[in-house]
XYZ file of N, CA and C in Angstrom:
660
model
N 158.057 -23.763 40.990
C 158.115 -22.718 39.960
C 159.311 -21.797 40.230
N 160.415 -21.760 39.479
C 161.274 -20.501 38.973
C 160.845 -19.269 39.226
N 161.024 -18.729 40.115
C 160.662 -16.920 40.120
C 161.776 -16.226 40.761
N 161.473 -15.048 39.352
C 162.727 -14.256 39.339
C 162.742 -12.867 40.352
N 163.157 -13.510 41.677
C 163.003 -12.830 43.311
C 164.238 -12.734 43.549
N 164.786 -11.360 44.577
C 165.889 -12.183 44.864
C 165.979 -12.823 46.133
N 167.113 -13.432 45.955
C 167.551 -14.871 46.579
C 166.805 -15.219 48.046
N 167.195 -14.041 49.192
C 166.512 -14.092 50.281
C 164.939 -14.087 50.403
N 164.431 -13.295 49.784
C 163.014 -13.466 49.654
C 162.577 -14.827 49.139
N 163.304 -15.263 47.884
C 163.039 -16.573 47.847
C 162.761 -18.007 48.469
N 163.748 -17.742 49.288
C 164.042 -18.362 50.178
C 162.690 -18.474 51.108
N 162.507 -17.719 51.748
C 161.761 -17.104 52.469
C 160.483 -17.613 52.062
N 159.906 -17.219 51.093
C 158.555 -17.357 50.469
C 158.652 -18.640 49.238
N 159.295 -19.540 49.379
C 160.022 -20.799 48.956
C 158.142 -21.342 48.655
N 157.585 -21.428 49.858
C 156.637 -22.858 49.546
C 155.195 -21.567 48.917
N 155.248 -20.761 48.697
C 154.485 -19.976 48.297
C 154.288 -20.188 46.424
N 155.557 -20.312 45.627
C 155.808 -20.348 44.507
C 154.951 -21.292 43.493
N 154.535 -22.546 44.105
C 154.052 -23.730 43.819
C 152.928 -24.151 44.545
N 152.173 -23.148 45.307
C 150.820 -23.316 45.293
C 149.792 -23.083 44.366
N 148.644 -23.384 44.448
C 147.984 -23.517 43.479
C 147.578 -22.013 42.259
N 146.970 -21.118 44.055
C 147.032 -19.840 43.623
C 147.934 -19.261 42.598
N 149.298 -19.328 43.185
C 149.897 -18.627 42.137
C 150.459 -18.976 41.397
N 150.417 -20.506 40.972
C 149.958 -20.368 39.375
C 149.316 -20.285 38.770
N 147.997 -19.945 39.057
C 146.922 -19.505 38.413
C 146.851 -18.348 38.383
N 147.772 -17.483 39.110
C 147.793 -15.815 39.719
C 149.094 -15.839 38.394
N 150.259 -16.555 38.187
C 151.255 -16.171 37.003
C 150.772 -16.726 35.528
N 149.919 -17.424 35.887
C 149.243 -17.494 33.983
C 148.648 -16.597 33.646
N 147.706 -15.926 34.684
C 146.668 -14.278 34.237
C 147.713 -13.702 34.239
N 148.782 -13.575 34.644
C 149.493 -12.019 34.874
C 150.746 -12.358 32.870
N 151.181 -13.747 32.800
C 151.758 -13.412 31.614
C 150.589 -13.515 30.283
N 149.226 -13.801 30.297
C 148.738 -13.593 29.557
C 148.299 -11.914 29.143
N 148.144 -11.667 30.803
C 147.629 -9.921 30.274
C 149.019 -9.193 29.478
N 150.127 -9.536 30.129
C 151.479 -8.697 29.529
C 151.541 -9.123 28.110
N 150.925 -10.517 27.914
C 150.935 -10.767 25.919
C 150.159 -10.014 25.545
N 149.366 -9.350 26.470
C 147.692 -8.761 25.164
C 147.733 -7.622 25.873
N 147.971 -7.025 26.472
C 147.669 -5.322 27.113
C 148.678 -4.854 27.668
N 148.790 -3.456 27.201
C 149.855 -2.632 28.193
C 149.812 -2.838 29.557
N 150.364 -3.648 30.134
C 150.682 -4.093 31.934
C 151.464 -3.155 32.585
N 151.179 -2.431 33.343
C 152.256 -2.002 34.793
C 153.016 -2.302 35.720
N 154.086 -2.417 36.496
C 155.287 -2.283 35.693
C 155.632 -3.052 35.000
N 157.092 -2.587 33.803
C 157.465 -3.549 33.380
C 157.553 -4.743 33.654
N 157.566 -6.230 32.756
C 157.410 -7.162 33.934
C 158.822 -7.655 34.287
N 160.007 -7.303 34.129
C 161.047 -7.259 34.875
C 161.315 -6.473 36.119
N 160.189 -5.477 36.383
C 160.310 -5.012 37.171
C 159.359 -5.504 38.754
N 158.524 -6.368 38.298
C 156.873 -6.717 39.088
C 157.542 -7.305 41.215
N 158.984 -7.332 40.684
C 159.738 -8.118 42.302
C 160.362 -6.446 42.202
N 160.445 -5.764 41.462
C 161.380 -4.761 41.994
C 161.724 -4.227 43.540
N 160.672 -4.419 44.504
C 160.286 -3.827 45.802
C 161.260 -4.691 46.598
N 161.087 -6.445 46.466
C 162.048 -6.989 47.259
C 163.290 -7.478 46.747
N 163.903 -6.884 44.735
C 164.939 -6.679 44.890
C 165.532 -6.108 45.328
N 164.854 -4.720 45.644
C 166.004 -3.305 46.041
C 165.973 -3.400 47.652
N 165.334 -4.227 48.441
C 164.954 -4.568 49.662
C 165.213 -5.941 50.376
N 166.216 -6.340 50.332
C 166.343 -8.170 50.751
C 165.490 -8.350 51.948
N 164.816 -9.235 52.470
C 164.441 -9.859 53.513
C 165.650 -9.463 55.128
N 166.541 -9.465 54.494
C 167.714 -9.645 56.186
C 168.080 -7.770 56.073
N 167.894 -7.261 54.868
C 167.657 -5.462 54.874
C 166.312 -5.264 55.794
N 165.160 -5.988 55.230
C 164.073 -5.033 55.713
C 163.919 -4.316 57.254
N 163.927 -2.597 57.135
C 163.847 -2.465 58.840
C 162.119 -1.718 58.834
N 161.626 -1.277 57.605
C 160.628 -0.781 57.495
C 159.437 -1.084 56.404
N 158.171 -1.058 56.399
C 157.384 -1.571 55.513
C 156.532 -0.262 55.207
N 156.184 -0.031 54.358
C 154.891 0.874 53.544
C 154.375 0.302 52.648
N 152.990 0.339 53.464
C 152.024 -0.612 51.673
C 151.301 0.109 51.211
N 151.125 0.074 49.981
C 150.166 0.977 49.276
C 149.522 -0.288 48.297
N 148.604 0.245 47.323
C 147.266 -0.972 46.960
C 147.592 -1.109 45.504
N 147.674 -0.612 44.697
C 147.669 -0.875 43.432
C 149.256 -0.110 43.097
N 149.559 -0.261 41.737
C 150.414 0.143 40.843
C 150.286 1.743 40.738
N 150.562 2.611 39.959
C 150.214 3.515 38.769
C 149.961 2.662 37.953
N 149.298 3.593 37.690
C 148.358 3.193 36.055
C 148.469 4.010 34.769
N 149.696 5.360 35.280
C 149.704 5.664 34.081
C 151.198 5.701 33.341
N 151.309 5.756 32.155
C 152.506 5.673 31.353
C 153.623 6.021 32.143
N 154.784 5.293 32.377
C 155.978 5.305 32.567
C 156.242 5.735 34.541
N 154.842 5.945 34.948
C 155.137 5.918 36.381
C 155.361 4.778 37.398
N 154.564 3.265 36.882
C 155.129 2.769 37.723
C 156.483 1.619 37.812
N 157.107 1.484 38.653
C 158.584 0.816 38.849
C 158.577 0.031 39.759
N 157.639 -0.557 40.480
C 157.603 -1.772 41.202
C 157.613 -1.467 42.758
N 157.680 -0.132 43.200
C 157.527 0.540 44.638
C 156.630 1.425 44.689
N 156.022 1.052 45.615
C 154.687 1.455 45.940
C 154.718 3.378 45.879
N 154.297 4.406 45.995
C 154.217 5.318 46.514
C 155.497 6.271 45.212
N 156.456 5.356 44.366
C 157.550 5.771 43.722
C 157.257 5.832 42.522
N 158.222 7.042 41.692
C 158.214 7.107 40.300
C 159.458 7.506 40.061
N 159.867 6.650 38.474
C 161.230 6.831 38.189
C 161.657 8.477 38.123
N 163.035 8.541 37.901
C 163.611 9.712 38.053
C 162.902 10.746 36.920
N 162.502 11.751 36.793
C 162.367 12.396 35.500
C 160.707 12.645 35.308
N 160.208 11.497 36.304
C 158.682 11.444 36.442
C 157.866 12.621 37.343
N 156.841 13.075 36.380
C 156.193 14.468 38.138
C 155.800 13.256 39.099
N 155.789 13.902 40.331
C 155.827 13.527 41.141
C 153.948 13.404 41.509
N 153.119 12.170 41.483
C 151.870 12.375 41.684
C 151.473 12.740 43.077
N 150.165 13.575 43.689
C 150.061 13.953 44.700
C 149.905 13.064 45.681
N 149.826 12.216 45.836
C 150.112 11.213 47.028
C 151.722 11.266 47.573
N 152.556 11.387 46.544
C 153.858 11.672 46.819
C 154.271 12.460 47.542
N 153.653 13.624 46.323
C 153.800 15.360 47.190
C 153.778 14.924 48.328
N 152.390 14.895 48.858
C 151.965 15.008 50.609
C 152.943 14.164 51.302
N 153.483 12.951 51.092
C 153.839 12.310 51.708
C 155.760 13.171 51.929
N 155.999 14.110 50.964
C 157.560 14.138 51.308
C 157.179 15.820 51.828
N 155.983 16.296 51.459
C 155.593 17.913 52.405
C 155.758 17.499 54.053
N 154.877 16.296 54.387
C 155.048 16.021 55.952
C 156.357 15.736 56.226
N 157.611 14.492 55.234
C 158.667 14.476 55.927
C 159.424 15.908 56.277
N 159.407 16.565 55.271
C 159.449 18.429 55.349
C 158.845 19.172 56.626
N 157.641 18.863 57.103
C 157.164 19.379 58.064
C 157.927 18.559 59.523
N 157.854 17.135 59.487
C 158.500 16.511 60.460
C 159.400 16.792 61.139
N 160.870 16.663 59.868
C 162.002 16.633 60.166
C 162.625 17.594 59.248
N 162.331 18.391 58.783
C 163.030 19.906 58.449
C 163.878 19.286 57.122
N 163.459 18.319 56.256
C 164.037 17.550 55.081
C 163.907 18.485 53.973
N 164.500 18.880 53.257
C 163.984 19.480 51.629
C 163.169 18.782 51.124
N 161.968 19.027 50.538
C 161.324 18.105 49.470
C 162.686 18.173 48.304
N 162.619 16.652 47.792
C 163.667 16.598 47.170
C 162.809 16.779 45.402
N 163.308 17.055 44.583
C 163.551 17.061 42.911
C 162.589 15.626 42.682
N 162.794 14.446 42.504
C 163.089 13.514 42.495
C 161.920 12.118 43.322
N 160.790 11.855 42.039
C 159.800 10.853 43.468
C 160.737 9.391 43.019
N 161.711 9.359 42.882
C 162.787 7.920 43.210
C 162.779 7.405 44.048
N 161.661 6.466 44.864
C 162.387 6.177 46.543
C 163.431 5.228 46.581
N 163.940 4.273 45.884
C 164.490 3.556 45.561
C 166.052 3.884 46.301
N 166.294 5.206 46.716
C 167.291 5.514 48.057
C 166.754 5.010 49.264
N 165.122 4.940 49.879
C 164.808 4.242 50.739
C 165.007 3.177 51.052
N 163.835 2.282 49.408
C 164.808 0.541 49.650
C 166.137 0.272 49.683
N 166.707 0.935 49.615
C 168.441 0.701 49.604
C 169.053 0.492 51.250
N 167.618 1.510 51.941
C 168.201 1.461 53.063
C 167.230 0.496 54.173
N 166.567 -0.096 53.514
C 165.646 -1.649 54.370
C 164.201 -1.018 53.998
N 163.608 0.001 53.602
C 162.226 0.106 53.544
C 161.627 -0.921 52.114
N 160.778 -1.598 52.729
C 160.212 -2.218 51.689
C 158.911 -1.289 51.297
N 158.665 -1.427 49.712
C 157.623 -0.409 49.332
C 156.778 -1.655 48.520
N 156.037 -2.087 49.612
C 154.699 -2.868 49.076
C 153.692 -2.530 48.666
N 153.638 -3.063 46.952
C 151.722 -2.809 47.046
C 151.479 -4.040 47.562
N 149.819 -3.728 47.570
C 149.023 -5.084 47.684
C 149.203 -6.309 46.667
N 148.924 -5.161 45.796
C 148.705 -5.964 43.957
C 149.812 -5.826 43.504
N 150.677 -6.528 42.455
C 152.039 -6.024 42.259
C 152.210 -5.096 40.629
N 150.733 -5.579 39.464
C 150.277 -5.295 38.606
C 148.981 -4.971 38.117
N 149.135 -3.721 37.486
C 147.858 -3.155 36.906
C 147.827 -3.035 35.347
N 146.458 -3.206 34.499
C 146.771 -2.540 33.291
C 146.409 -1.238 33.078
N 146.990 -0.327 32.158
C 147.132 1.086 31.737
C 145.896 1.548 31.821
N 145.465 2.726 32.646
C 144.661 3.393 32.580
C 143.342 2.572 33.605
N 143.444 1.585 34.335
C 142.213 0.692 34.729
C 142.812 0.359 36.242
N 142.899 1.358 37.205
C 143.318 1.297 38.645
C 142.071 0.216 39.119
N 142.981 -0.952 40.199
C 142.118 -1.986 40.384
C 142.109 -2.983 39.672
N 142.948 -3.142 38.567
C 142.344 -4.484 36.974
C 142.991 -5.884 37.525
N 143.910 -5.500 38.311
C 144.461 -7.107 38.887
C 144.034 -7.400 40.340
N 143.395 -6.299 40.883
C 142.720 -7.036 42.067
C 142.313 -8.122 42.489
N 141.967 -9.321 43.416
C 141.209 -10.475 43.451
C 141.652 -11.258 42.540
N 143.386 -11.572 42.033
C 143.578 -12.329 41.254
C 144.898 -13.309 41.878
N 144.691 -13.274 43.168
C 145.748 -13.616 44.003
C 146.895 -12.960 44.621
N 146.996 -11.703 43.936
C 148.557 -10.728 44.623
C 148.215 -10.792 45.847
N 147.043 -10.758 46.379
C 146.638 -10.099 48.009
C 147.250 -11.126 48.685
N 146.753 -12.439 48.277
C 147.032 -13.602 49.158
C 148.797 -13.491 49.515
N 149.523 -13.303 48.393
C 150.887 -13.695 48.289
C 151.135 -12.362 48.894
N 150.979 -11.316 49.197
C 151.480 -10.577 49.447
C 151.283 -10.342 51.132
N 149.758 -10.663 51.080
C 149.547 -10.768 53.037
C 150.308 -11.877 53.424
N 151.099 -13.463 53.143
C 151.851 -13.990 53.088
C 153.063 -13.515 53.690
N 153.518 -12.219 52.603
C 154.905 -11.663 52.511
C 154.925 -10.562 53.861
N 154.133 -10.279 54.511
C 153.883 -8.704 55.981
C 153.532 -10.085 56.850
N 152.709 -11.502 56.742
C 152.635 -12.735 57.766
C 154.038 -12.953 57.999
N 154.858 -13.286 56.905
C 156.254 -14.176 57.060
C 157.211 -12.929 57.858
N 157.375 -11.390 57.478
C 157.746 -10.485 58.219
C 157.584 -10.525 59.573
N 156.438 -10.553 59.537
C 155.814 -10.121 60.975
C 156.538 -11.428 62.242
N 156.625 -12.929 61.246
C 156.666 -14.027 61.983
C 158.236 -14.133 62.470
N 159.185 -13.801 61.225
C 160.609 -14.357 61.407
C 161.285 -13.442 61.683
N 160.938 -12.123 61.639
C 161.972 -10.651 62.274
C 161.011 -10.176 63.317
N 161.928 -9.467 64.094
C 161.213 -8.224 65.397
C 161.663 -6.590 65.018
N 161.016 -6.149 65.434
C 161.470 -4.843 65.608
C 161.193 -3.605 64.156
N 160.310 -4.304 63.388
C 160.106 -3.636 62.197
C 159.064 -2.233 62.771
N 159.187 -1.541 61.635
C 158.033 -1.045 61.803
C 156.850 -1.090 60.538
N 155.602 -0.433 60.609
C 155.258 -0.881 59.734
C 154.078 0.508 59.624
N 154.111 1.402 58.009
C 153.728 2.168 58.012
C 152.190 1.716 57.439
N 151.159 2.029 57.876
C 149.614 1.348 57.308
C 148.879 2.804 56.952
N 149.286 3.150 55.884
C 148.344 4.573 55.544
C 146.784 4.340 55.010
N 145.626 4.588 55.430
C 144.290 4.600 54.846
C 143.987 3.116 55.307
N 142.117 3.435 54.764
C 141.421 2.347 55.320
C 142.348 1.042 54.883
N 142.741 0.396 53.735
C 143.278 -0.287 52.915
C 144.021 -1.129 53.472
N 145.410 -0.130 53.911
C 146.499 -0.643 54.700
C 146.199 -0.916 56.118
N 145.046 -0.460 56.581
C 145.188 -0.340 58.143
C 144.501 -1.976 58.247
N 143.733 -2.585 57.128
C 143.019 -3.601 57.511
C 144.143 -5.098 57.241
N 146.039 -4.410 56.797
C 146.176 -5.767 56.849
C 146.854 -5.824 58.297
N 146.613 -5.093 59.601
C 147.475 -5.052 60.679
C 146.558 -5.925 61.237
N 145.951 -6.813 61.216
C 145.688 -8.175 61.363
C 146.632 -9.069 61.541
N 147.508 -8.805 60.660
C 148.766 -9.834 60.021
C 150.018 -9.645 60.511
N 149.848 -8.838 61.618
C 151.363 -8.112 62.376
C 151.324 -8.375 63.847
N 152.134 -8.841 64.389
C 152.401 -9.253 65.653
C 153.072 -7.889 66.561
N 151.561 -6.993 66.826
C 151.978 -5.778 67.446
C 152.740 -5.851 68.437
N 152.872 -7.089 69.424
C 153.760 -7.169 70.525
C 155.134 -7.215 70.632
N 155.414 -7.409 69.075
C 157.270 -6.835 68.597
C 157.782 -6.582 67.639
N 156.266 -5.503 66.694
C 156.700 -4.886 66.023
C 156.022 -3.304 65.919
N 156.975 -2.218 65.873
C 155.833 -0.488 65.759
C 154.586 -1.163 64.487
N 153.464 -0.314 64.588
C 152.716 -0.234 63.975
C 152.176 1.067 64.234
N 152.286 2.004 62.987
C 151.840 3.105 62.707
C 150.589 3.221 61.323
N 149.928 4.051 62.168
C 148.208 4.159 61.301
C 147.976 5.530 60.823
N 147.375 5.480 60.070
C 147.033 7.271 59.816
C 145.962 7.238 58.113
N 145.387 8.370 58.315
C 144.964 8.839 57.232
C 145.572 8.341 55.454
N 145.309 8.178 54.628
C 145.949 7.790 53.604
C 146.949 9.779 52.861
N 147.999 9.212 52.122
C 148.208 10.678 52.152
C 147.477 11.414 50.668
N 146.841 10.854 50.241
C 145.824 11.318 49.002
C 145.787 12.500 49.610
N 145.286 13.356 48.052
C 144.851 14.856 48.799
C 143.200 14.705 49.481
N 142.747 13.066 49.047
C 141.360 13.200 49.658
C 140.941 13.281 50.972
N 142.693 12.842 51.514
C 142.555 12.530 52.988
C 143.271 13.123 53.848
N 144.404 13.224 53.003
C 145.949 13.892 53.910
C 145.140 14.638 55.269
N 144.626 15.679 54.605
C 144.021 16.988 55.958
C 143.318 16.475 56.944
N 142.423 14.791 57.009
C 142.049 14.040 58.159
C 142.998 13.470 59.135
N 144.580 14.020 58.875
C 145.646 13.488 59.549
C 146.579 13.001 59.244
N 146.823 12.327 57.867
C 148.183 12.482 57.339
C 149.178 13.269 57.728
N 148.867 14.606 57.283
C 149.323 15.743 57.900
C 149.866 15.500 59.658
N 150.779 15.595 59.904
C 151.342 15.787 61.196
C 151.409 14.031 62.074
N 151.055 13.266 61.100
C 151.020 12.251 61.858
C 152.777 11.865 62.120
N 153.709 12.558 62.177
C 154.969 12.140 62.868
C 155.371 11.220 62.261
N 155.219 10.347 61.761
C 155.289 8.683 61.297
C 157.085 8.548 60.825
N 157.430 9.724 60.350
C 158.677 9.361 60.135
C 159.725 9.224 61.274
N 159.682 10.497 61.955
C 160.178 10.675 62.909
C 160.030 9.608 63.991
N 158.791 9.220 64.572
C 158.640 7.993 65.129
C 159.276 6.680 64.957
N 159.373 6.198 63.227
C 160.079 5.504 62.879
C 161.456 5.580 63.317
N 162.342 6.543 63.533
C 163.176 6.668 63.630
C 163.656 6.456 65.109
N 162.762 7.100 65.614
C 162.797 6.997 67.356
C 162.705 5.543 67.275
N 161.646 4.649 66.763
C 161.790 3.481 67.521
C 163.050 2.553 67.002
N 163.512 2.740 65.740
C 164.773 1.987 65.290
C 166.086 2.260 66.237
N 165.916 3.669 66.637
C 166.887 4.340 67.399
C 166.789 3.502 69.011
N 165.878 3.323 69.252
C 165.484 2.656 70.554
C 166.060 1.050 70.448
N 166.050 0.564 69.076
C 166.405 -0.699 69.522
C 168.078 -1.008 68.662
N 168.660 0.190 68.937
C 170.360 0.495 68.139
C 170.290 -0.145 66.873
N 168.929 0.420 66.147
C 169.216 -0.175 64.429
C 169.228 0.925 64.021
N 169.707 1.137 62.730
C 170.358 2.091 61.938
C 168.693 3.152 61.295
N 169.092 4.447 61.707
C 167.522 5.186 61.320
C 167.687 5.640 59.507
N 166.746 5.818 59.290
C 166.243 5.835 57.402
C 166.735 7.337 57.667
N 167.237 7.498 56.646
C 168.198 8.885 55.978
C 166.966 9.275 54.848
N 165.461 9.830 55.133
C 164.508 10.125 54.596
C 164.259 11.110 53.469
């Protein structure tokens, strides 16, 4: 199967395309985009490992579903296009880089300056429909996507890998802690942030450990 990835990831996740799953995972996903408002655009559904090649990636953040509402989501997890408010999971998450490392909260929930610089912004799921958080769950994204943090984990060292909330923390199963950071914490929802989000360092750490192995640190 043809999928419009780019090239390195392709590569990469080559024998994934033409399993059974996901074509049964890309017939639900272009039937829902014929009949229901779908999240993101579907030119956008690879956006995470276009703006992120495979031989870029130095960092991972997964988050679980899409947005679900009008014009917020763009194919990176935790991101909303330029012009978009910024939803509170965001907030919290750029208040701590603020608290961390003395950063301005910036204008702007664009992370898309991150992927530029190796962070991949994974969901679980890559599509939701409007207004129905959860609607593509259990329809194969999980498989292909725990796949995509397996094949990481297997063919690079030295990543790190941010696992916020119960969610994310259960795919560090799939990570070969013995040569790669793995960082855990609270999810940064406002339901949770204050159980430790808050102050969990995670950026800064990141940085220390890229710094430790002379790779280039995220300009946050």
């Amino acid at each position: 199967m043809d999928v419009k990835i780019e090239n390195s990831w392709k590569q990469q996740l080559a024998e994934e395309f033409d399993k059974p799953y996901f074509v049964t995972l890309t017939e639900f996903v272009r039937s829902e985009y014929s009949k229901k408002r779908i999240f993101p655009p579907g030119r956008l559904i690879f956006h995470a490992f276009d703006q992120s090649p495979f031989d870029n990636t130095r960092v991972v953040i997964l988050g679980q579903d899409p947005y679900h509402g009008a014009g917020q989501a763009h194919g990176l997890c935790f991101s909303v296009p330029d012009g978009v408010e910024q939803p509170p999971s965001l907030k919290n998450i750029f208040l701590e880089i603020h608290n961390d490392l003395g950063i301005a909260i910036p204008q702007s929930g664009n992370l898309e300056r991150w992927a530029a610089q190796g962070v991949l912004l994974l969901n679980a799921t890559l599509t939701v429909q409007e207004n129905l958080a959860g609607s593509h769950q259990n329809k194969g994204w999980e498989q292909f996507t725990d796949r995509v943090i397996s094949v990481l984990s297997e063919r690079k060292q030295h990543l790190v890998f941010l696992l916020w909330g119960s969610f994310a923390q259960r795919k560090g199963n799939l990570i070969d802690h013995s040569k790669h950071l793995v960082l855990s914490s609270p999810h940064p929802s406002p339901l949770s942030s204050y159980r430790g989000f808050f102050g969990n360092g995670h950026f800064r750490k990141t940085n220390e450990y890229l710094a430790q192995w002379s790779l280039p640190q995220i300009a946050w």
